[in-house]
XYZ file of C-alpha atoms in Angstrom:
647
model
C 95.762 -95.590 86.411
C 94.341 -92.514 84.723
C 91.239 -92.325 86.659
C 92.165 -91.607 89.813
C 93.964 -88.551 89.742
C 90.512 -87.778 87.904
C 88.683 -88.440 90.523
C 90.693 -86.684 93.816
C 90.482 -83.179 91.172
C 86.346 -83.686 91.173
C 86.421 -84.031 94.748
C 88.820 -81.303 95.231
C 86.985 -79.091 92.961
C 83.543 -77.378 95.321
C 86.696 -76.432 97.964
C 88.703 -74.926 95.418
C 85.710 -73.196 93.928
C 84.297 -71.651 96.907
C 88.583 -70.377 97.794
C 88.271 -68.824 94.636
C 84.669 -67.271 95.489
C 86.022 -65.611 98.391
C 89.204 -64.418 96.769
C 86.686 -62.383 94.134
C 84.743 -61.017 96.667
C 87.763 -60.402 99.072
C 89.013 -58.169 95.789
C 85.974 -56.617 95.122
C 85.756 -55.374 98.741
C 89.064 -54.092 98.805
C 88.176 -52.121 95.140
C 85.234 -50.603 97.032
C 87.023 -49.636 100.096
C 89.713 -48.053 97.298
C 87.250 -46.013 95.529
C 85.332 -44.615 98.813
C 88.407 -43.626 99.982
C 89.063 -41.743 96.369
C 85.669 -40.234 96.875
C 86.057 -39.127 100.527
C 89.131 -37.447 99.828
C 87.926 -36.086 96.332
C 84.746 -34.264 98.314
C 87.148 -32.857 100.879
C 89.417 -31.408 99.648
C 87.329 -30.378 96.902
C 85.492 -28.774 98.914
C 87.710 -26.875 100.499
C 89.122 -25.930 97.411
C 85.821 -24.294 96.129
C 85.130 -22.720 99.275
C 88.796 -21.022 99.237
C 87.355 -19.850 95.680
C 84.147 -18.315 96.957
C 85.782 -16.651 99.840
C 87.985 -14.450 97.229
C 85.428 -13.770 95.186
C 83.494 -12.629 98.314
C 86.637 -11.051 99.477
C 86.837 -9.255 96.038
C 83.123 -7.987 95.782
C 83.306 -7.086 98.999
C 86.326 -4.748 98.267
C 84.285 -3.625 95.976
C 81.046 -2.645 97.427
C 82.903 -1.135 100.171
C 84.860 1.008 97.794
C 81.515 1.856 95.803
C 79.963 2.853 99.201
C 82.625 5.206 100.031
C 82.561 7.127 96.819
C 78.949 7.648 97.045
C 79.214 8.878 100.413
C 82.279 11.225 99.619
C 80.369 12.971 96.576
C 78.046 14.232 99.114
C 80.783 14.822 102.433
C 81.886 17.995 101.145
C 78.785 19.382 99.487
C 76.969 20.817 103.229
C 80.819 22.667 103.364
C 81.006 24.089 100.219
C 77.191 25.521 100.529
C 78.061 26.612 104.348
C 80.888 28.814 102.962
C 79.303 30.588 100.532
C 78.529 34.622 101.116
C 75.110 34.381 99.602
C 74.131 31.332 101.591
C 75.434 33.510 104.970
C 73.356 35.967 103.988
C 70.138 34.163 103.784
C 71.433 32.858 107.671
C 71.768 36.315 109.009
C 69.060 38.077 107.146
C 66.711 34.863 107.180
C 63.922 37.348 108.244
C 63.902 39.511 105.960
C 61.383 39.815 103.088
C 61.862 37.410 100.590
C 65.051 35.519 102.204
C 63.341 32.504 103.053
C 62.113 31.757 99.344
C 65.403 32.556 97.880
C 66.291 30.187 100.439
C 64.317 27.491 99.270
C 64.788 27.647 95.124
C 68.766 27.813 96.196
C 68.066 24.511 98.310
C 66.478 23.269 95.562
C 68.601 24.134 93.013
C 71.703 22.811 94.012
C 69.648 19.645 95.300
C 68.535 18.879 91.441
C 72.167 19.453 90.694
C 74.194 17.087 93.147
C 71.290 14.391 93.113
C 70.680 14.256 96.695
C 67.698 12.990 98.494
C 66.947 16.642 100.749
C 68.856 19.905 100.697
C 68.022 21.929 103.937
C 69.116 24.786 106.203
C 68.609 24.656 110.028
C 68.885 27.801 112.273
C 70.923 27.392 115.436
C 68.183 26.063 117.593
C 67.616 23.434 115.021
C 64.723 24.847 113.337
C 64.527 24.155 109.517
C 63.576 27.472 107.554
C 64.453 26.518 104.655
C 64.413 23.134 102.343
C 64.547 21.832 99.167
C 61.733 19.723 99.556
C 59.556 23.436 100.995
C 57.021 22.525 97.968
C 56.424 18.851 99.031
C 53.377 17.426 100.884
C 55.178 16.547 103.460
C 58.088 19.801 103.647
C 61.197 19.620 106.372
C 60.130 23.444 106.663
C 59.269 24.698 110.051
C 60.459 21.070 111.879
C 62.886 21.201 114.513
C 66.034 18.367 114.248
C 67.941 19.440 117.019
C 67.745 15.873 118.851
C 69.654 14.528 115.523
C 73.213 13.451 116.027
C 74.101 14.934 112.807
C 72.825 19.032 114.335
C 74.896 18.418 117.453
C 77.812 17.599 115.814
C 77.562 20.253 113.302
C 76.822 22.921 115.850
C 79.475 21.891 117.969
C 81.617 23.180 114.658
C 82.151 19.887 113.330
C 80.763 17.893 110.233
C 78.284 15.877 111.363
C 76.961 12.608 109.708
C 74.419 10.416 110.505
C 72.481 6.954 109.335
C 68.960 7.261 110.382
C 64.622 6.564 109.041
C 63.822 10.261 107.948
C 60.336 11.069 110.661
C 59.051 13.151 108.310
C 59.544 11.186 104.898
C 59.784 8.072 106.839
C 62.750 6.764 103.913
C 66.151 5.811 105.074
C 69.316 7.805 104.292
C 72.726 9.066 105.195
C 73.143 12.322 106.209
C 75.803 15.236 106.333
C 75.596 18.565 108.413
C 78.054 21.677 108.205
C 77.735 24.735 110.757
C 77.412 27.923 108.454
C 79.733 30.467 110.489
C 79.955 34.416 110.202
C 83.795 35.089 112.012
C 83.369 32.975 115.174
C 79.855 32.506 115.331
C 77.700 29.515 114.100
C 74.571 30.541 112.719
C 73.135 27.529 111.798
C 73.217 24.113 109.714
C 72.980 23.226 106.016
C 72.048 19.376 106.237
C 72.306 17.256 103.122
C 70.537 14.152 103.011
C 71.629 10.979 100.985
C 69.447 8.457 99.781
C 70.776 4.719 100.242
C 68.054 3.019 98.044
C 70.169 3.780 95.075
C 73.216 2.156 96.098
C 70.888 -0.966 97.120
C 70.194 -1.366 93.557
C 73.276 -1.436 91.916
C 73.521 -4.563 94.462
C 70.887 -6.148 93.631
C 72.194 -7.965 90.379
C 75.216 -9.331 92.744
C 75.467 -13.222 92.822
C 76.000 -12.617 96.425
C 74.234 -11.132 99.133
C 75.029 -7.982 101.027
C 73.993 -6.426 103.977
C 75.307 -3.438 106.057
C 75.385 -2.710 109.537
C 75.724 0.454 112.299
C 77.598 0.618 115.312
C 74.525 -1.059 117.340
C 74.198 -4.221 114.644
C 71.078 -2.759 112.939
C 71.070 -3.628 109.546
C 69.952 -0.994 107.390
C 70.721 -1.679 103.741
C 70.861 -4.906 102.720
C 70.291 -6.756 98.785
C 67.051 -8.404 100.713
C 64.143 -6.604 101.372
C 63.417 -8.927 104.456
C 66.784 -8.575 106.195
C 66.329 -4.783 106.849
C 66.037 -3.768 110.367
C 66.818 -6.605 111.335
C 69.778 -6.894 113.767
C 72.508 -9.148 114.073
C 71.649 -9.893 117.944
C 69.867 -8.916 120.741
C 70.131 -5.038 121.793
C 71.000 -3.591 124.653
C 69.145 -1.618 126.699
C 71.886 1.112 126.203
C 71.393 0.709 122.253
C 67.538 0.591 122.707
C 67.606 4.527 124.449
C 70.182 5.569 122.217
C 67.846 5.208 119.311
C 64.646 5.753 120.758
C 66.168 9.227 121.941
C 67.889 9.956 118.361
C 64.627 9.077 116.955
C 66.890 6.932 114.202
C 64.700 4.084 113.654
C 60.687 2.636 115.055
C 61.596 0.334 117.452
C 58.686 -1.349 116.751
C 60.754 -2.694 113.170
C 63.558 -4.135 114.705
C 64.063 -7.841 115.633
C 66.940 -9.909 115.435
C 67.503 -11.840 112.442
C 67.347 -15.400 112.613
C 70.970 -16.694 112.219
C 73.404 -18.706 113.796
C 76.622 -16.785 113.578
C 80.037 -19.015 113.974
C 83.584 -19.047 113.576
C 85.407 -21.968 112.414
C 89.092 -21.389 112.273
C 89.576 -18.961 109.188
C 86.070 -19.156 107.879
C 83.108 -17.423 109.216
C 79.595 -18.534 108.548
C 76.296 -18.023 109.541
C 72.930 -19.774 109.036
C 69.611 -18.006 108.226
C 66.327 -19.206 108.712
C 63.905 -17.518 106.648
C 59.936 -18.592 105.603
C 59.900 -20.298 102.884
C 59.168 -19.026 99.229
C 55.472 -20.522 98.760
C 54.985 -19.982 102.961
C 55.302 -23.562 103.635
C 57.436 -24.205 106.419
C 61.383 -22.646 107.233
C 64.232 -22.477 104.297
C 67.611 -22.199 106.087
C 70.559 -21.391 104.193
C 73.996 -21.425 105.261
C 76.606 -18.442 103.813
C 79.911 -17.904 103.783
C 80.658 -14.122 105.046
C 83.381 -11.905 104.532
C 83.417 -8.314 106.473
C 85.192 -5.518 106.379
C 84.391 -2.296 108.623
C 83.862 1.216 107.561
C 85.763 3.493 110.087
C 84.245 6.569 109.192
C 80.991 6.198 109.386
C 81.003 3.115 112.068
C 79.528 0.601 110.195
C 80.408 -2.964 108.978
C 79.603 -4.454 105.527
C 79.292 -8.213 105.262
C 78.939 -9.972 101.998
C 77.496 -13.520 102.252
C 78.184 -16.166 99.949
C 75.577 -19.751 99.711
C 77.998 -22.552 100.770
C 75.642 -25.116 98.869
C 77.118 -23.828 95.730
C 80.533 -24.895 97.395
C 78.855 -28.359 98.207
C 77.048 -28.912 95.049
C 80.913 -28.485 93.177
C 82.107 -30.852 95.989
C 79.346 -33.369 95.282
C 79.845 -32.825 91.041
C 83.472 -33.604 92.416
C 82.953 -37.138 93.965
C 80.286 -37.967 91.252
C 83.284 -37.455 88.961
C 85.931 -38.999 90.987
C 83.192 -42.265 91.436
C 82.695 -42.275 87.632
C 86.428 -42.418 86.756
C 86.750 -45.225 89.755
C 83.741 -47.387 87.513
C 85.488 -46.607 84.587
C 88.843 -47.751 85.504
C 87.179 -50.929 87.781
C 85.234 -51.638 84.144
C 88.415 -50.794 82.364
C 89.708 -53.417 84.408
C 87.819 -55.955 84.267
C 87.428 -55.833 80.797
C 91.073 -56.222 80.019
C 90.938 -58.902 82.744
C 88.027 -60.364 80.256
C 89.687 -59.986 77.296
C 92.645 -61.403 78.440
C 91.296 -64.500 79.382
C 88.853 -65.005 76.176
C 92.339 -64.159 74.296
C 93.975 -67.334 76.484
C 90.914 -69.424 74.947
C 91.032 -68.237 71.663
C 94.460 -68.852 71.737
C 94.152 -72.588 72.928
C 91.345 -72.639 70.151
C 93.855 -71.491 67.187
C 96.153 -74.268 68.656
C 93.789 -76.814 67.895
C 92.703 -76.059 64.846
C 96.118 -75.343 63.280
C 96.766 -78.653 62.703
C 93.194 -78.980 60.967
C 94.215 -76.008 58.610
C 97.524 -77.592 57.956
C 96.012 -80.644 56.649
C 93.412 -78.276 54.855
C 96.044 -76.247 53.347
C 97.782 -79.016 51.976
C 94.787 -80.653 50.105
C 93.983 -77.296 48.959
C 97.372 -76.532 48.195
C 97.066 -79.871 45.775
C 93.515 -78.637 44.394
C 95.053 -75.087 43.677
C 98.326 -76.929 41.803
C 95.628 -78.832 39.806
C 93.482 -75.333 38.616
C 96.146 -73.965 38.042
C 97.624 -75.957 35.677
C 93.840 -75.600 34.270
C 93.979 -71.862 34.034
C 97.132 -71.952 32.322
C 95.822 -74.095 29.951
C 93.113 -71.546 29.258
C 95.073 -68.285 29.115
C 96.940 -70.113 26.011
C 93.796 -71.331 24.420
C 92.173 -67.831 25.173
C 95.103 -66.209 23.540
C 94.988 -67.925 20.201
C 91.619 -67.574 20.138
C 92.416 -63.403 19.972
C 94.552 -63.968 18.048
C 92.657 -66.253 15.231
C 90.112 -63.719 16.250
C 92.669 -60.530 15.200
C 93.392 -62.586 12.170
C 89.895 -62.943 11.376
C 89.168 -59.126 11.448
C 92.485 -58.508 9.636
C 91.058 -60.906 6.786
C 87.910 -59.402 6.994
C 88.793 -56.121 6.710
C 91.294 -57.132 3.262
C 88.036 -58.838 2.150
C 86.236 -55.822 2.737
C 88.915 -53.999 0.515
C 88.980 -56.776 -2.107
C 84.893 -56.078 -2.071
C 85.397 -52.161 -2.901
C 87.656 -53.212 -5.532
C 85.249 -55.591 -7.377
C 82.634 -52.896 -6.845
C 84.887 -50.461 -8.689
C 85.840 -52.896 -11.085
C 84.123 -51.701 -13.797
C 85.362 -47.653 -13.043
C 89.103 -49.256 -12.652
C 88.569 -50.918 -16.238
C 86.913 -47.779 -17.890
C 89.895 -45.680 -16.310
C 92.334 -48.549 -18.120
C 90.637 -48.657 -21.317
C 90.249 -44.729 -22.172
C 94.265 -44.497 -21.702
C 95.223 -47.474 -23.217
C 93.126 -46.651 -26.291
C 94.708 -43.051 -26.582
C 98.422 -44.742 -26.266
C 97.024 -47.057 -29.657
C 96.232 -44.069 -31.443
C 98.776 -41.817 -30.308
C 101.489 -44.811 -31.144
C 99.994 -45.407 -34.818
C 99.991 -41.733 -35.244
C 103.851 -41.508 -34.187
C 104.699 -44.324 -36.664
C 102.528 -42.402 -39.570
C 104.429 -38.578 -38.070
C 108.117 -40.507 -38.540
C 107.277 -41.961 -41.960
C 106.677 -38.721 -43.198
C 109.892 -36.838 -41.356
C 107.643 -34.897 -38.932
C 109.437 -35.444 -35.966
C 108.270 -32.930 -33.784
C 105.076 -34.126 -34.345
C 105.828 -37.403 -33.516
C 107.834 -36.168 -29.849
C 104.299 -34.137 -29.026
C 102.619 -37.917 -29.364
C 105.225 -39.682 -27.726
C 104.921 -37.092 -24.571
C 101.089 -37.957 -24.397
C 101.866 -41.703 -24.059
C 104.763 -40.792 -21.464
C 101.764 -38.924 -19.443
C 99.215 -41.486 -19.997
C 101.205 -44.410 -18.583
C 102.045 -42.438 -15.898
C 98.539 -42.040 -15.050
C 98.095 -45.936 -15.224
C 101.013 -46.509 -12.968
C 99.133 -43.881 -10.475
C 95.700 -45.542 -10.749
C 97.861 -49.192 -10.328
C 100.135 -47.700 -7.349
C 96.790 -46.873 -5.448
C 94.917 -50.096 -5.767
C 98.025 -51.812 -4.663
C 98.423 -49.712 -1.744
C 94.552 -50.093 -0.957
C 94.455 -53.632 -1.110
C 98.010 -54.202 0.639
C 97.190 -55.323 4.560
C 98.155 -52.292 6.548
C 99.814 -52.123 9.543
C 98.930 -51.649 12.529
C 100.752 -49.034 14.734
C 99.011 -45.419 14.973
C 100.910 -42.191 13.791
C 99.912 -38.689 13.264
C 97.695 -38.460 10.276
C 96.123 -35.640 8.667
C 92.507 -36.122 7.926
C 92.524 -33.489 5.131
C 94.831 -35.474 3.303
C 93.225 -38.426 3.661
C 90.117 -37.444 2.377
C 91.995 -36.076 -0.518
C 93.930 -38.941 -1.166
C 90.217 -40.948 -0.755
C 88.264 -38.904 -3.354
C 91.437 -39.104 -5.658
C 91.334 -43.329 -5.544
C 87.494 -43.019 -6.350
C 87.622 -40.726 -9.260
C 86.537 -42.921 -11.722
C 83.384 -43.912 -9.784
C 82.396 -40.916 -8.784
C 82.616 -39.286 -12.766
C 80.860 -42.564 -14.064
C 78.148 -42.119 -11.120
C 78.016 -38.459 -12.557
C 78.214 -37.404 -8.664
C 78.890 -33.891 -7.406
C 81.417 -33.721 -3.681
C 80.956 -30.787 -1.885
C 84.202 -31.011 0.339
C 84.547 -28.551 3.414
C 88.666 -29.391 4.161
C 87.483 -26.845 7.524
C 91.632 -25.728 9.906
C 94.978 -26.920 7.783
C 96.534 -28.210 11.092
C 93.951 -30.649 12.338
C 95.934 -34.149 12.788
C 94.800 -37.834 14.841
C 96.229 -40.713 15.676
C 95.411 -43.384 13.250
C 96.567 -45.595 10.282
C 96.303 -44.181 7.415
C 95.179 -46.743 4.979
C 92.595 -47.934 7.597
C 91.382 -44.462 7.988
C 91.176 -44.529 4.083
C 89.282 -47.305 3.983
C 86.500 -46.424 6.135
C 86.371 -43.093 4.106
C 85.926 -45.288 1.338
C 83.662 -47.201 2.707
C 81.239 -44.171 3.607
C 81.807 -42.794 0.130
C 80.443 -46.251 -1.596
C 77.439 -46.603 0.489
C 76.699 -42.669 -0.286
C 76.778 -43.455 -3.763
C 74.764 -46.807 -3.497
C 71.747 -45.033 -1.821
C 71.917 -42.404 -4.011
C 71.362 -44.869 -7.140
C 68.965 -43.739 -10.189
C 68.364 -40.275 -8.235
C 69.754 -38.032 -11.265
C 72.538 -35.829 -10.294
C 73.940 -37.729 -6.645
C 75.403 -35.286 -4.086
C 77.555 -36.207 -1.014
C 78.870 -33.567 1.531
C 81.926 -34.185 3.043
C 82.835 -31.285 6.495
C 85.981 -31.427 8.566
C 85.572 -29.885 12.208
C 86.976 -29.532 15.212
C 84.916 -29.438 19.071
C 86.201 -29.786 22.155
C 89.548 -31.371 21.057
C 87.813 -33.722 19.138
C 87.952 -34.059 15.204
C 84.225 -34.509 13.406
C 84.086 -36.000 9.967
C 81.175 -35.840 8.769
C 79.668 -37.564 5.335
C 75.944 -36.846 4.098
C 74.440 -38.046 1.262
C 70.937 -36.883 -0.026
C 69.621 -40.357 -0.587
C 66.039 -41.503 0.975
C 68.196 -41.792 4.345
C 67.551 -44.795 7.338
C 65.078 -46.608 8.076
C 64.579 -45.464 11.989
C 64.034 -49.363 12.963
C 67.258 -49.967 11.372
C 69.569 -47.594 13.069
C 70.226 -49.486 16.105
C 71.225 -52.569 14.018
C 73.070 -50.351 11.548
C 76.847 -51.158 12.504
C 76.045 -55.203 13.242
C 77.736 -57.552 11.250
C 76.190 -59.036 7.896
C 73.192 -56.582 8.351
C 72.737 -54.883 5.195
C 69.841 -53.009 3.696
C 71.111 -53.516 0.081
C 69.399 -55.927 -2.580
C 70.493 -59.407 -2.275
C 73.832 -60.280 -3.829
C 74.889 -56.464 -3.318
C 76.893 -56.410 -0.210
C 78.412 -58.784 2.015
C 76.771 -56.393 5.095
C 80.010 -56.015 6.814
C 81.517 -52.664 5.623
C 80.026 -50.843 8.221
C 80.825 -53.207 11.287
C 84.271 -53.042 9.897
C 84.173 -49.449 9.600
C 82.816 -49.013 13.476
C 85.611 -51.906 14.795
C 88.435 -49.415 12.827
C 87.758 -45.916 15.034
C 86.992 -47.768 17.795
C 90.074 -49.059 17.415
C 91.664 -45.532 16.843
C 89.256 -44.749 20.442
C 87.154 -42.649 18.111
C 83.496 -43.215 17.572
C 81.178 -43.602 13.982
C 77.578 -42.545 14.476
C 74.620 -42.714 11.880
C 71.531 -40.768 11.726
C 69.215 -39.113 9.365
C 69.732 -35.615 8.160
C 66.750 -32.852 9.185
C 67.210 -31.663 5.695
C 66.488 -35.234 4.264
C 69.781 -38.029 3.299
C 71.816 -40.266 5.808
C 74.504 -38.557 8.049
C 77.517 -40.640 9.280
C 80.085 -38.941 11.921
C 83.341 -40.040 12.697
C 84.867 -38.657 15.888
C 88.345 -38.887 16.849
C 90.857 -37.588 19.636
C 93.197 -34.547 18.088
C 96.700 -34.305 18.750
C 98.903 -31.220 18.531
C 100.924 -30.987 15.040
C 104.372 -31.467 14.957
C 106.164 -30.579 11.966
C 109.119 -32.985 12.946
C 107.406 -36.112 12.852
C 104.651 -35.708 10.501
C 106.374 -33.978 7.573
C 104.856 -36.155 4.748
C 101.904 -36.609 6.696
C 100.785 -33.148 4.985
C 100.159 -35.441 1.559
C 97.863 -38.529 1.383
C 100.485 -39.642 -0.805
C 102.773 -39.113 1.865
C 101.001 -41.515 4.352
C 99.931 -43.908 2.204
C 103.859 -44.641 0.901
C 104.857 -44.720 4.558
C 102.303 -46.723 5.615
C 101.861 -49.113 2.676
C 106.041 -49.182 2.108
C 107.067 -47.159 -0.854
């Protein structure tokens, strides 16, 4: 029953597939379509766009050469009128024969052509005749040529000012020039022509990102930012144009020849196309501009700036590349959401199947987990009595260490015992004998010995009961002054039998740490012993004891001038049962418990051998700041051994 729907689904499957084939690539043609329309549009009107931009740019460099041009050509308009009004320049006009006239002529032409900066300063009689020019001392002088046939001398002797574009024949070097008629009451003596040179204004041009060329009345162009578009012309002259400047002499007609362009209007745009050789002379480069003109009325020319369309095109082109990149990015984009999407659907399927798998998983793990941990419970509580037989331990070992001072003192305690009890016997018998014989103040003075004496027994008792007493274990302010006070005190009597001299450097009043007292004693204790052990059968034993402070740490230091450590044996020093005494003499653990004590007040005990000769042992601990309120009978080592012991 199952196996036929099977089947119909594998037969129907190759039409289905190849459906679905032409559904992808029906999509994939429509994307394409999509995107080269996005392009098309993006180089249009990107295009037009950029070419709006170069046109006002043009439009505002042109604005500007224009206005540039006209200033230069206005700083030297008025300059042939100024020098034609002049009474010394008549003079040299009327009385240009006279002795003399003609060279003061000439330095004045000169003069006042090193001060304006013009090309050629010159005077012209009223034939036309030049008697007179700046240039007089030149090889080539304008003195003694006629320029009648110029534009600029008709004008000028017509009583006008006259101006002119023209190639100089005599310097053969292109320039602008102005004429003025010099008068005396009605009648025009002559000329003073002033000749500007246009090469200048080329090469402030020159630096322009575009390119700029200007034309006269007849399309000749005569300056121009390249060197190979002057005298050119824009067209074909006329025959009318041709005899006009053949008969004004204003340029070789042998130079000109039209320029090789394609000139054309399309709607608000003008362009034109250049052909020009090639830079490395192989074969035609033609380059299509962008041009912007604007005429200049008074002197009758035009000034076109020209701007390279490719760079238009090449932003058009950077355009599309961008627009095609963002159309791959958002097809990819696409597609791999489209992929992710679908490997999501799988993985999704995939979870489904294996949930159940992980259920069944969980819940044999959840079984195995129930079982460890029941385990791990068991553990923490075995783990936590061993710390704690392990804290009991310690605790016994460190009362066994202070049951093993006390043995080794034994004999001082007794001697300390004996001496007083002895003195009580004999001040007792002497009391009885005193009051026999009615000398009772006698007597009293005996009785107040014994009063002092037991007192001192009760002291020397009240000590070892504090010392062997288990102390506690919470931390409070303690002053390590008073402690070591309180420690050299308790062994008196073993330090007078051992004959032994304590130097004792208490070092600032105020210096207080966190510790227990009695624990703190001990380990004082503890140093003091072994100091006196290694210093056995050495005559006179000396220990120095020094309190310091560095870096808000405490240093207690405790030397003795014994034969110090073996160096093999310092690194084994502080380990348990290691002892460097004779058999019999020490259990080896004072100094392990010692170390476990400061650690345990987060202090540190180091040992190390004196330069001077003796072992050195340093304990360093934290200090606190001392506060009077909580540590007021911490001052006293009888203070902090009654609070910590009890009494």
């Amino acid at each position: 029953m199952r196996a036929a729907p099977s089947a119909i689904g594998q037969r129907a499957a190759p039409g289905a597939a190849d459906q679905a084939l032409w559904l992808r690539a029906a999509k994939v043609a429509l994307v394409g379509l999509l995107c080269a329309g996005l392009c098309w549009l993006a180089y249009a009107w990107s295009k037009e766009l950029f070419v709006e931009q170069a046109r006002r740019q043009a439009r505002a460099t042109l604005a500007l050469y224009t206005q540039s041009l006209k200033g230069e050509l206005r700083k030297y308009e008025i300059l042939p009128e100024m020098l034609a009004g002049r009474r010394e320049v008549v003079e040299l006009f009327r009385q240009r024969s006279a002795p003399g006239a003609v060279e003061r002529a000439n330095r004045l032409a000169e003069s006042v052509n090193d001060i304006s900066g013009a090309a050629d300063t010159y005077f012209m009689d009223a034939e036309g005749l030049t008697f007179a020019a700046s240039n007089w001392n030149s090889e080539q002088p304008f003195v003694g040529r006629n320029f009648s046939y110029r534009p600029y001398f008709q004008q000028a002797i017509r009583g006008a000012l006259g101006r002119y574009f023209a190639l100089g024949t005599t310097s053969n070097r292109r320039g602008y020039y102005f004429a003025y008629p010099v008068r005396e009451g009605e009648a025009i003596l002559g000329v003073v022509a002033v000749k500007v040179n246009v090469k200048r204004i080329e090469a402030s041009w020159a630096a322009a990102p575009n390119e700029v060329m200007v034309a006269d009345g007849n399309g000749v162009i005569f300056i121009a930012s390249r060197e190979g578009w002057r005298f050119k012309t824009l067209g074909p002259l006329s025959q009318a144009a041709i005899a006009e400047i053949e008969s004004n002499r204003q340029y070789r007609l042998g130079d000109l020849s039209p320029l090789d362009s394609d000139w054309r209007s399309g709607g608000r745009v003008e362009r034109v196309s250049i052909r020009e050789a090639g830079s490395d002379g192989g074969g035609t480069r033609v380059t299509d501009y962008l041009v912007e003109s604007r005429p200049l009325s008074e002197a009758g020319w035009t000034v076109h700036v020209l701007t390279d369309s490719s760079l238009a095109r090449g932003q058009a082109i950077w355009a599309v590349a961008l627009t095609a990149l963002a159309c791959l990015i958002a097809v990819l984009t696409l597609a791999l959401a489209r992929q992710r999407r679908r490997r999501l659907i799988e993985r999704i399927e995939i979870e489904r199947a294996g949930a159940e798998r992980l259920e069944q998983r969980v819940r044999e793990r959840t079984a195995d987990l129930t079982a460890s941990n029941l385990r791990l419970e068991e553990e923490i509580r075995e783990r936590r009595s061993a710390e704690e037989a392990l804290r009991r331990t310690q605790d016994e070992l460190i009362q066994a260490g202070k049951l093993a001072a006390l043995g080794q003192m034994s004999a001082a305690i007794s001697h300390e015992f004996n001496q007083p009890l002895a003195a009580i016997r004999s001040y007792a018998e002497n009391a009885g004998t005193l009051i026999a014989r009615d000398r009772l103040d006698e007597a009293g003075d005996n009785c107040t010995r014994i009063w002092e004496l037991t007192g001192r027994m009760a002291e020397i008792s009240k000590h070892l009961n504090a010392f062997a007493r288990k102390p506690r274990r919470r931390l409070i302010p303690v002053s390590p002054t008073a402690v070591v006070e309180e420690t050299l005190k308790f062994l008196k009597g073993r330090l007078d039998s051992a004959k032994a001299e304590v130097r004792f450097s208490p070092g600032p009043a105020d210096l207080q740490v966190m510790a227990g007292p009695l624990r703190l004693q001990q380990v004082m204790t503890n140093l003091l012993l072994n100091a006196l052990d290694a210093m056995a059968g050495r005559g006179t034993p000396r220990i120095d004891i020094a309190l310091s402070s560095r870096n808000d740490r405490l240093l207690l230091s405790v030397r003795d001038h014994g034969p110090g450590i073996d160096e093999a044996q310092l690194d084994r020093i502080f380990d348990p049962f290691f002892t460097t005494k004779e058999v019999g003499s020490g259990l080896g653990l004072g100094l392990s418990i010692s170390y476990n004590i400061i650690k345990d007040f987060d202090g540190s005990l180091r040992a190390e051998n004196h330069p001077d000769g003796g072992a050195l042992f340093t304990v360093e601990l934290p200090l606190i700041e001392a506060d009077s309120g909580t540590t007021d009978t911490a001052g006293t080592a009888d203070g902090a051994l009654r609070r910590a012991s009890g009494f």
